[in-house]
Amino acid sequence: MKRNLLLITILTAMLFIVAACGSDSSSGNNDSDASGENSGGTLNIAIDGAPPSLDQPAVSATATRDAARPIFESLVVTDSKFNPQPMLAESIDTEDNKTYTFHLREGIKFHNGEEMTAEDVVASMERWMEKSSVTGNIFEDATWTAEDDYTVVLELEEASALVLDTIASSKQAAGIMPKEIVESAPAEGVQEYIGTGPFKFAEWRQDQYIRYEKFEDYQPVSGEPDGLAGKKEALVDEIYLHIVTDPTTRLTGLQTGEYDIVHGLPYDMYNDFKEDPNIETIMAKEGNQVLIMNNVEGLSSDIKMRQAINVGLNHEDILMAAFPNEDLFTIDSSYMDREIETWASDAGSEYYNQNDPEKAKEMLDEMGYAGEEFTILTTRDYIEFYNAGIAIQEQLKQMGINAQLEVYDWPTMVDKIENNQDEWDAVVNSFSVVSTPPQLLALSDSYAGGVNDDKVGEMMKQIEVAPTTEEAKAIWDELQLYAWEELLPVIQNGVYHYLYGYGTNVEGLTTTSGPVYWNVSVTE
């Protein structure tokens, strides 16, 4: 029987008040006035690093995810529980999870004044399939067709229950742009940032700020705001994203009122600013801190070395070194975030946080380890990575491993991860929350040289084409167990939280896979 998966129900309700400063995926003080009476002014935000681009589909950086979000919108987005909900699509039909028909909202304007039509959607989605790393096998040889001005049909080679979850992903998001922008884009990325979102791109001064202006012709969906779904309103006239790399400078700017919102409050000062009556905080679950293992070359390409290290590490101590308060992290073995109930798994948990350095020594002796240098990459650009690296190095030395720490700036470290697999054995890094397992960089066949294991690719393909999410979940449990028991492409330290701070003059700030700047107002 034909199913209508997602249909926007027209609501007339005002925005609900959501008051929270917790660690859930959608949190914060959501007291914004939906009538717009508190609108106007400028929202000054200090971010911790410049995005390499605002080209959503082409760039995986979280800085791009956050900075592009006010400009672009997708057919489908996630709510606070990571369920797909319609945005630029009015509704979506499917009979067999193989053919999807997207009925578009009519009268939606791009920032250049042109109306969004099916041709724009087709061009954007075809480019997303080409550029984004989250599409996996699902969209291989898929076709997008404009049936009429407001109807787009997706045809898959194989049925998949994960289509809408993947399109809704905020990682390398499927932002809709004008067809002419897409078709004129050179290989290095789009040259104009034109979307349908509540704010339009205005100006970018390199290493200083990115400025956005309220889009007066924005047409929001009806319905209660929930995560990235529901009604959006631009309650300020403009937004500045100030690029401020020093965490102490960001905090000082928040305390003096120079900035209304800051990203990345310093973890080592958490106990101080959480007691400050003039600062509100959101502790948002950001992702998993991991020790990436080199599965391609060197010492850690030997599974016995990876297993010995995994047996010996004390992850609670590592996390405390990186995030010096138990409020800021969670000991957890699940590759997928616990709040994504469909995918959270305990499979393989018995192999996590074993904290047995003596057994690790025995395993190293059995494999014939002879004191060769074990190189760990880290960076001071994110001090939590550096502090975790120091703790890991010390623990490896206690196991008898000749661990050496090499410290680089962030761009250099990223380049070495991707292009110089012969120069490192492990890297301290983190992976942001994703909505389905095929989006996990930890199990990618290309990131950092890849997992170098055919079984992972085969099982991911089975997950992607499973006829139901229940069947896909069973395969995912099996794959996560395999990753912990026999593969260990990464050694997971645990889940960490990212700290946003804002002044008492700010209302409505929430987070879902990064900050949400619409429905936010400021008072003088």
Coordinates of C-alpha atoms in Angstrom, one line a residue:
M1 CA 0.0 0.0 0.0
K2 CA 1.3 3.4 -0.9
R3 CA 2.8 5.2 2.1
N4 CA 3.2 8.9 2.5
L5 CA 6.4 9.0 4.7
L6 CA 6.5 12.6 5.7
L7 CA 3.6 15.1 5.4
I8 CA 3.8 18.5 6.9
T9 CA 0.8 19.1 9.1
I10 CA -0.1 22.8 9.1
L11 CA -0.1 24.1 12.6
T12 CA -0.8 27.6 14.0
A13 CA 0.9 27.0 17.3
M14 CA 3.3 29.6 18.7
L15 CA 6.9 28.5 19.4
F16 CA 7.0 26.4 22.6
I17 CA 9.4 27.6 25.3
V18 CA 12.2 25.1 25.8
A19 CA 14.4 26.1 28.7
A20 CA 17.4 23.9 29.1
C21 CA 21.2 24.0 29.4
G22 CA 21.8 20.2 29.3
S23 CA 23.7 17.7 27.3
D24 CA 21.0 16.5 25.0
S25 CA 21.2 17.0 21.2
S26 CA 18.7 19.9 21.2
S27 CA 19.3 22.2 24.2
G28 CA 19.3 25.7 25.3
N29 CA 17.1 28.6 26.2
N30 CA 14.4 28.7 23.6
D31 CA 12.4 31.7 24.8
S32 CA 12.3 33.6 21.4
D33 CA 9.2 35.6 20.6
A34 CA 7.6 33.9 17.5
S35 CA 5.7 37.1 16.8
G36 CA 9.0 38.8 16.0
E37 CA 8.5 41.6 18.6
N38 CA 12.0 40.9 19.9
S39 CA 13.5 40.8 16.5
G40 CA 16.2 43.1 15.1
G41 CA 19.8 44.0 15.9
T42 CA 23.0 42.1 15.3
L43 CA 24.0 38.7 16.7
N44 CA 27.8 38.5 17.3
I45 CA 29.2 35.0 17.5
A46 CA 32.8 34.0 18.1
I47 CA 33.7 30.7 16.4
D48 CA 36.9 28.7 17.0
G49 CA 38.1 28.4 13.4
A50 CA 37.4 29.5 9.9
P51 CA 35.5 27.1 7.6
P52 CA 37.5 26.1 4.5
S53 CA 34.3 26.8 2.5
L54 CA 30.6 27.2 2.8
D55 CA 30.1 24.6 0.1
Q56 CA 28.0 22.1 2.1
P57 CA 28.1 19.0 -0.1
A58 CA 31.8 19.2 -0.8
V59 CA 33.3 19.8 2.7
S60 CA 33.1 17.5 5.7
A61 CA 34.4 20.1 8.3
T62 CA 32.1 20.9 11.2
A63 CA 33.0 24.5 10.7
T64 CA 31.4 24.4 7.2
R65 CA 28.4 22.5 8.6
D66 CA 27.7 25.2 11.1
A67 CA 28.6 28.3 9.0
A68 CA 26.6 27.2 5.9
R69 CA 23.5 26.2 7.9
P70 CA 21.8 29.6 8.0
I71 CA 22.1 29.9 4.2
F72 CA 21.1 26.5 2.8
E73 CA 18.2 24.1 3.3
S74 CA 17.6 20.5 2.3
L75 CA 14.6 18.5 1.1
V76 CA 14.6 16.7 4.5
V77 CA 16.2 17.6 7.8
T78 CA 16.6 15.9 11.2
D79 CA 14.6 16.7 14.3
S80 CA 16.1 16.7 17.8
K81 CA 15.9 12.9 17.9
F82 CA 17.5 12.6 14.4
N83 CA 14.3 11.5 12.8
P84 CA 13.9 12.8 9.2
Q85 CA 11.4 15.6 8.7
P86 CA 10.4 17.6 5.6
M87 CA 11.8 21.0 4.9
L88 CA 11.8 22.0 1.2
A89 CA 9.8 18.9 0.5
E90 CA 6.1 19.2 1.3
S91 CA 5.8 15.4 1.4
I92 CA 7.5 12.3 0.1
D93 CA 5.9 9.1 -1.3
T94 CA 7.4 5.7 -1.7
E95 CA 5.9 2.2 -2.3
D96 CA 9.0 0.1 -2.1
N97 CA 11.9 2.2 -0.7
K98 CA 13.3 2.2 -4.3
T99 CA 11.3 5.0 -5.9
Y100 CA 10.8 8.2 -3.9
T101 CA 8.6 11.0 -5.1
F102 CA 9.3 14.4 -3.5
H103 CA 6.5 17.0 -3.7
L104 CA 8.2 20.4 -3.3
R105 CA 6.8 23.4 -1.4
E106 CA 5.7 26.0 -3.9
G107 CA 6.7 29.6 -4.0
I108 CA 10.1 29.1 -2.2
K109 CA 12.5 31.9 -3.1
F110 CA 16.3 31.7 -3.4
H111 CA 18.3 34.6 -2.1
N112 CA 18.7 35.9 -5.7
G113 CA 14.9 36.3 -5.9
E114 CA 14.3 33.3 -8.2
E115 CA 11.7 30.6 -7.3
M116 CA 13.0 27.2 -6.5
T117 CA 11.8 24.5 -8.9
A118 CA 12.4 20.8 -9.5
E119 CA 15.3 21.6 -11.9
D120 CA 17.2 23.3 -9.1
V121 CA 16.6 20.3 -6.8
V122 CA 17.7 17.8 -9.4
A123 CA 20.9 19.7 -10.2
S124 CA 21.7 20.1 -6.5
M125 CA 21.0 16.5 -5.6
E126 CA 23.1 15.2 -8.5
R127 CA 26.0 17.3 -7.3
W128 CA 25.4 16.1 -3.7
M129 CA 25.7 12.5 -4.8
E130 CA 28.9 13.3 -6.6
K131 CA 30.6 15.4 -3.8
S132 CA 29.3 14.1 -0.4
S133 CA 30.9 11.2 1.4
V134 CA 27.7 10.3 3.3
T135 CA 25.9 8.8 0.3
G136 CA 27.7 5.5 0.4
N137 CA 26.3 2.7 -1.8
I138 CA 22.7 3.8 -1.5
F139 CA 22.8 6.3 -4.3
E140 CA 25.1 4.5 -6.7
D141 CA 23.7 4.9 -10.2
A142 CA 20.6 6.6 -8.7
T143 CA 18.7 9.1 -10.9
W144 CA 16.9 12.3 -10.1
T145 CA 14.2 13.4 -12.5
A146 CA 12.0 16.6 -12.6
E147 CA 8.5 15.3 -13.3
D148 CA 7.1 18.8 -13.3
D149 CA 8.0 22.1 -11.7
Y150 CA 7.2 20.9 -8.2
T151 CA 7.8 17.1 -8.3
V152 CA 11.1 15.3 -8.2
V153 CA 11.5 11.5 -8.5
L154 CA 14.4 9.6 -7.1
E155 CA 15.0 6.1 -8.6
L156 CA 17.5 3.8 -6.9
E157 CA 19.2 0.7 -8.3
E158 CA 18.4 -1.1 -5.0
A159 CA 15.8 -0.4 -2.3
S160 CA 17.0 1.2 0.9
A161 CA 15.3 2.1 4.1
L162 CA 18.1 4.7 4.8
V163 CA 17.4 7.1 2.0
L164 CA 15.6 9.9 4.0
D165 CA 18.0 9.6 7.0
T166 CA 20.9 10.1 4.6
I167 CA 19.4 13.0 2.7
A168 CA 18.6 14.6 6.1
S169 CA 22.2 14.3 7.3
S170 CA 23.8 17.6 8.3
K171 CA 27.2 16.2 7.5
Q172 CA 28.0 17.4 3.9
A173 CA 24.4 18.3 3.7
A174 CA 22.3 18.2 0.6
G175 CA 21.7 21.9 0.4
I176 CA 19.6 23.1 -2.5
M177 CA 21.1 25.8 -4.7
P178 CA 20.0 27.4 -8.0
K179 CA 20.7 25.2 -11.0
E180 CA 22.9 27.8 -12.7
I181 CA 25.1 28.0 -9.6
V182 CA 25.6 24.3 -9.5
E183 CA 26.3 24.0 -13.2
S184 CA 28.8 26.8 -13.2
A185 CA 30.7 25.6 -10.2
P186 CA 34.4 24.7 -10.8
A187 CA 36.0 21.6 -9.4
E188 CA 37.2 23.5 -6.3
G189 CA 33.6 24.4 -5.3
V190 CA 30.7 26.8 -5.8
Q191 CA 31.6 30.4 -6.2
E192 CA 28.3 31.9 -5.0
Y193 CA 26.5 31.0 -1.8
I194 CA 22.8 31.3 -2.6
G195 CA 20.3 29.2 -0.8
T196 CA 16.7 29.4 0.5
G197 CA 17.5 29.7 4.3
P198 CA 16.4 32.4 6.7
F199 CA 19.7 34.3 6.3
K200 CA 21.6 35.1 3.2
F201 CA 25.4 35.4 2.7
A202 CA 26.6 39.0 2.7
E203 CA 30.4 39.2 3.2
W204 CA 33.4 37.1 4.1
R205 CA 36.6 38.9 5.4
Q206 CA 39.2 36.2 5.6
D207 CA 40.4 35.3 9.1
Q208 CA 38.1 38.1 10.5
Y209 CA 34.4 37.3 10.1
I210 CA 31.5 36.0 7.9
R211 CA 28.4 38.2 7.8
Y212 CA 24.8 37.2 7.0
E213 CA 21.7 39.3 6.5
K214 CA 18.1 38.5 7.2
F215 CA 16.3 37.2 4.1
E216 CA 13.1 39.2 4.0
D217 CA 11.4 36.8 1.6
Y218 CA 12.0 33.7 3.6
Q219 CA 9.0 31.4 3.9
P220 CA 9.1 29.1 6.9
V221 CA 7.3 25.8 7.3
S222 CA 4.6 25.8 9.9
G223 CA 5.0 23.7 13.0
E224 CA 6.9 23.7 16.3
P225 CA 10.6 24.1 16.0
D226 CA 12.4 20.8 16.8
G227 CA 16.0 20.3 16.1
L228 CA 16.6 21.4 12.5
A229 CA 13.0 20.9 11.6
G230 CA 9.9 23.0 12.1
K231 CA 9.4 26.8 11.9
K232 CA 12.4 29.0 11.3
E233 CA 12.5 32.8 11.9
A234 CA 15.3 35.3 11.4
L235 CA 14.8 37.3 14.6
V236 CA 17.9 39.4 14.1
D237 CA 18.8 41.6 11.1
E238 CA 22.3 40.3 10.7
I239 CA 24.8 37.7 12.1
Y240 CA 28.5 38.0 12.4
L241 CA 30.6 34.9 12.8
H242 CA 33.8 36.3 14.2
I243 CA 36.8 34.0 13.7
V244 CA 38.6 33.9 17.1
T245 CA 41.0 31.0 17.5
D246 CA 42.1 31.6 21.1
P247 CA 39.6 30.1 23.6
T248 CA 40.5 32.6 26.4
T249 CA 39.9 35.5 24.0
R250 CA 36.5 34.0 23.1
L251 CA 35.6 33.7 26.8
T252 CA 36.8 37.2 27.6
G253 CA 34.7 38.6 24.7
L254 CA 31.6 36.8 26.1
Q255 CA 32.2 38.2 29.6
T256 CA 32.6 41.8 28.3
G257 CA 29.7 41.6 26.0
E258 CA 31.7 41.8 22.8
Y259 CA 30.2 38.5 21.7
D260 CA 26.7 37.3 22.3
I261 CA 27.5 33.6 21.7
V262 CA 30.8 31.7 21.6
H263 CA 31.8 28.3 20.4
G264 CA 34.2 26.2 22.3
L265 CA 34.4 27.6 25.8
P266 CA 37.8 26.4 27.4
Y267 CA 37.3 23.1 29.1
D268 CA 39.9 23.8 31.8
M269 CA 37.9 26.9 32.9
Y270 CA 34.6 25.1 33.1
N271 CA 34.3 25.2 36.9
D272 CA 34.8 29.0 36.8
F273 CA 32.4 30.1 34.1
K274 CA 29.6 27.7 35.0
E275 CA 29.2 29.7 38.2
D276 CA 29.1 33.1 36.4
P277 CA 25.6 34.5 36.5
N278 CA 26.1 36.5 33.3
I279 CA 27.0 33.4 31.2
E280 CA 24.6 30.7 30.1
T281 CA 26.0 27.4 28.8
I282 CA 24.9 24.6 26.5
M283 CA 26.8 21.4 26.9
A284 CA 26.1 19.7 23.5
K285 CA 27.1 16.1 22.8
E286 CA 29.5 16.6 19.9
G287 CA 30.8 13.1 19.0
N288 CA 33.4 10.5 19.8
Q289 CA 37.0 11.2 20.7
V290 CA 39.1 8.5 19.2
L291 CA 42.7 7.2 18.6
I292 CA 42.8 6.6 14.9
M293 CA 44.9 3.6 14.1
N294 CA 47.0 3.3 10.9
N295 CA 45.4 0.2 9.3
V296 CA 47.6 0.5 6.2
E297 CA 51.3 0.9 7.2
G298 CA 53.6 0.6 10.1
L299 CA 53.3 -0.9 13.6
S300 CA 49.5 -0.4 14.0
S301 CA 48.7 -2.1 10.7
D302 CA 49.2 -5.3 12.7
I303 CA 45.9 -6.2 14.5
K304 CA 47.9 -7.7 17.4
M305 CA 49.4 -4.2 18.1
R306 CA 46.0 -2.6 17.9
Q307 CA 44.5 -5.2 20.2
A308 CA 47.3 -4.9 22.8
I309 CA 46.9 -1.1 22.9
N310 CA 43.1 -1.5 23.2
V311 CA 43.5 -3.9 26.2
G312 CA 45.9 -1.6 28.0
L313 CA 44.3 1.9 27.8
N314 CA 42.4 3.5 30.6
H315 CA 39.9 5.7 28.8
E316 CA 38.5 7.4 31.8
D317 CA 41.9 8.8 32.6
I318 CA 42.4 9.9 29.0
L319 CA 39.1 11.7 28.9
M320 CA 39.7 13.4 32.2
A321 CA 43.0 14.7 30.9
A322 CA 41.2 16.0 27.8
F323 CA 38.0 17.3 29.4
P324 CA 38.8 17.9 33.1
N325 CA 35.4 17.5 34.6
E326 CA 33.1 14.4 34.5
D327 CA 30.3 16.5 33.3
L328 CA 32.1 16.9 30.0
F329 CA 32.4 13.4 28.8
T330 CA 30.8 9.9 28.9
I331 CA 32.4 6.5 28.9
D332 CA 30.7 4.7 26.1
S333 CA 31.6 2.0 23.5
S334 CA 28.8 2.7 21.0
Y335 CA 30.1 4.0 17.6
M336 CA 26.7 5.6 17.1
D337 CA 25.3 8.2 19.5
R338 CA 23.0 6.9 22.2
E339 CA 20.3 9.5 21.4
I340 CA 19.9 7.9 17.9
E341 CA 17.9 5.0 19.3
T342 CA 17.7 3.1 16.0
W343 CA 21.5 2.6 15.9
A344 CA 22.9 2.8 19.4
S345 CA 24.5 -0.5 20.2
D346 CA 26.3 -2.3 23.1
A347 CA 27.8 -4.9 20.7
G348 CA 31.5 -5.3 21.6
S349 CA 31.3 -3.3 24.8
E350 CA 33.3 -6.0 26.6
Y351 CA 36.3 -5.0 24.6
Y352 CA 36.1 -1.4 25.7
N353 CA 38.1 0.3 28.5
Q354 CA 39.7 -2.9 29.7
N355 CA 42.5 -1.0 31.4
D356 CA 44.9 -3.9 31.8
P357 CA 48.4 -2.7 31.0
E358 CA 50.0 -5.9 32.3
K359 CA 48.0 -8.1 29.9
A360 CA 49.0 -5.6 27.1
K361 CA 52.6 -6.1 28.0
E362 CA 52.2 -9.9 27.6
M363 CA 50.5 -9.5 24.3
L364 CA 53.3 -7.2 23.0
D365 CA 55.9 -9.8 24.1
E366 CA 54.0 -12.6 22.3
M367 CA 53.9 -10.6 19.0
G368 CA 57.6 -9.9 19.3
Y369 CA 57.5 -6.1 19.7
A370 CA 61.1 -4.9 20.1
G371 CA 60.7 -1.3 21.1
E372 CA 60.2 0.3 17.7
E373 CA 59.1 3.9 17.8
F374 CA 55.3 4.3 17.8
T375 CA 54.4 7.8 16.4
I376 CA 51.2 9.6 17.6
L377 CA 50.0 12.7 15.9
T378 CA 48.2 15.5 17.8
T379 CA 47.6 19.2 17.7
R380 CA 47.6 22.1 20.2
D381 CA 45.0 23.9 18.0
Y382 CA 42.4 21.8 19.9
I383 CA 44.0 21.5 23.4
E384 CA 41.8 18.6 24.3
F385 CA 43.5 16.6 21.5
Y386 CA 46.9 17.5 22.8
N387 CA 46.1 16.7 26.4
A388 CA 44.6 13.3 25.4
G389 CA 47.7 12.7 23.4
I390 CA 50.0 13.3 26.4
A391 CA 47.9 10.9 28.5
I392 CA 47.9 8.2 25.8
Q393 CA 51.6 8.5 25.3
E394 CA 52.3 8.0 29.0
Q395 CA 50.0 5.0 29.2
L396 CA 51.6 3.4 26.1
K397 CA 55.0 3.9 27.7
Q398 CA 53.8 2.0 30.8
M399 CA 52.8 -0.9 28.6
G400 CA 56.4 -0.9 27.2
I401 CA 55.7 0.9 23.9
N402 CA 58.2 3.5 22.7
A403 CA 55.5 6.1 22.0
Q404 CA 56.5 9.5 20.6
L405 CA 54.2 12.4 20.3
E406 CA 54.4 14.7 17.2
V407 CA 52.5 18.0 17.5
Y408 CA 51.4 19.9 14.4
D409 CA 49.0 22.7 13.6
W410 CA 45.6 21.4 12.5
P411 CA 45.9 21.8 8.7
T412 CA 49.3 20.0 8.7
M413 CA 48.0 17.1 10.9
V414 CA 44.9 16.7 8.6
D415 CA 47.3 16.6 5.6
K416 CA 49.4 13.9 7.2
I417 CA 46.4 11.8 8.1
E418 CA 45.2 11.8 4.5
N419 CA 48.3 11.8 2.5
N420 CA 51.3 10.6 4.6
Q421 CA 50.3 7.2 6.0
D422 CA 53.9 6.2 6.3
E423 CA 54.6 8.9 8.9
W424 CA 52.3 8.0 11.7
D425 CA 51.0 5.0 13.7
A426 CA 48.0 6.7 15.5
V427 CA 46.3 10.1 15.6
V428 CA 44.2 11.7 18.3
N429 CA 41.1 13.0 16.7
S430 CA 37.3 13.1 17.0
F431 CA 34.3 12.2 14.8
S432 CA 31.1 14.2 15.0
V433 CA 27.6 12.6 15.4
V434 CA 26.1 11.1 12.3
S435 CA 22.6 9.8 11.7
T436 CA 23.4 6.4 10.1
P437 CA 26.4 3.9 10.3
P438 CA 27.4 4.3 6.6
Q439 CA 28.3 7.9 7.4
L440 CA 31.0 6.9 10.0
L441 CA 34.5 8.0 9.1
A442 CA 35.8 5.5 11.5
L443 CA 34.7 2.7 9.2
S444 CA 35.3 4.5 5.9
D445 CA 37.2 2.7 3.1
S446 CA 39.0 5.9 2.3
Y447 CA 39.6 8.1 5.3
A448 CA 43.1 7.9 6.7
G449 CA 44.0 5.2 4.2
G450 CA 40.8 3.3 4.9
V451 CA 39.9 0.4 7.2
N452 CA 41.7 -2.0 4.8
D453 CA 39.0 -4.6 5.3
D454 CA 36.6 -6.0 2.7
K455 CA 34.1 -7.3 5.2
V456 CA 33.3 -3.8 6.5
G457 CA 32.3 -2.7 3.0
E458 CA 30.2 -5.8 2.4
M459 CA 28.3 -5.3 5.7
M460 CA 27.8 -1.6 5.1
K461 CA 26.3 -2.4 1.7
Q462 CA 24.0 -4.9 3.5
I463 CA 22.9 -2.2 5.9
E464 CA 22.3 0.3 3.2
V465 CA 20.0 -2.0 1.1
A466 CA 18.3 -3.8 4.0
P467 CA 14.5 -3.6 3.4
T468 CA 13.8 -2.5 7.0
T469 CA 15.6 -0.5 9.6
E470 CA 15.2 -3.5 12.0
E471 CA 17.1 -5.8 9.7
A472 CA 19.7 -3.1 9.1
K473 CA 20.1 -2.7 12.9
A474 CA 20.8 -6.4 13.3
I475 CA 23.6 -6.2 10.7
W476 CA 25.0 -3.0 12.3
D477 CA 25.2 -4.8 15.7
E478 CA 27.2 -7.6 14.0
L479 CA 29.5 -5.0 12.3
Q480 CA 30.1 -3.1 15.5
L481 CA 31.1 -6.3 17.3
Y482 CA 33.4 -7.2 14.5
A483 CA 35.0 -3.7 14.7
W484 CA 35.7 -4.1 18.4
E485 CA 36.7 -7.7 18.4
E486 CA 38.7 -8.3 15.2
L487 CA 39.4 -4.9 13.5
L488 CA 39.9 -1.9 15.7
P489 CA 40.2 0.7 13.0
V490 CA 40.0 3.2 15.8
I491 CA 40.2 2.9 19.6
Q492 CA 37.3 4.9 21.0
N493 CA 38.1 7.0 24.1
G494 CA 34.5 8.0 24.7
V495 CA 31.8 10.6 24.0
Y496 CA 32.7 14.3 24.6
H497 CA 30.6 17.4 24.9
Y498 CA 31.1 20.7 23.2
L499 CA 30.6 23.9 25.2
Y500 CA 28.7 26.9 23.9
G501 CA 28.3 30.0 25.9
Y502 CA 25.9 32.9 25.5
G503 CA 25.0 36.0 27.4
T504 CA 21.8 36.6 29.3
N505 CA 20.7 39.0 26.5
V506 CA 20.3 35.9 24.1
E507 CA 17.1 33.9 23.8
G508 CA 16.3 30.9 21.7
L509 CA 19.7 29.3 21.2
T510 CA 19.5 25.5 20.6
T511 CA 21.8 22.9 19.2
T512 CA 21.3 19.8 17.0
S513 CA 24.5 18.6 15.4
G514 CA 25.8 22.1 15.9
P515 CA 24.3 25.4 16.8
V516 CA 20.9 26.7 15.4
Y517 CA 21.0 30.4 14.8
W518 CA 17.4 31.0 13.6
N519 CA 14.7 31.6 16.2
V520 CA 17.4 33.4 18.2
S521 CA 17.0 37.0 19.4
V522 CA 19.2 39.5 21.3
T523 CA 18.3 42.4 23.5
E524 CA 20.4 45.4 24.2

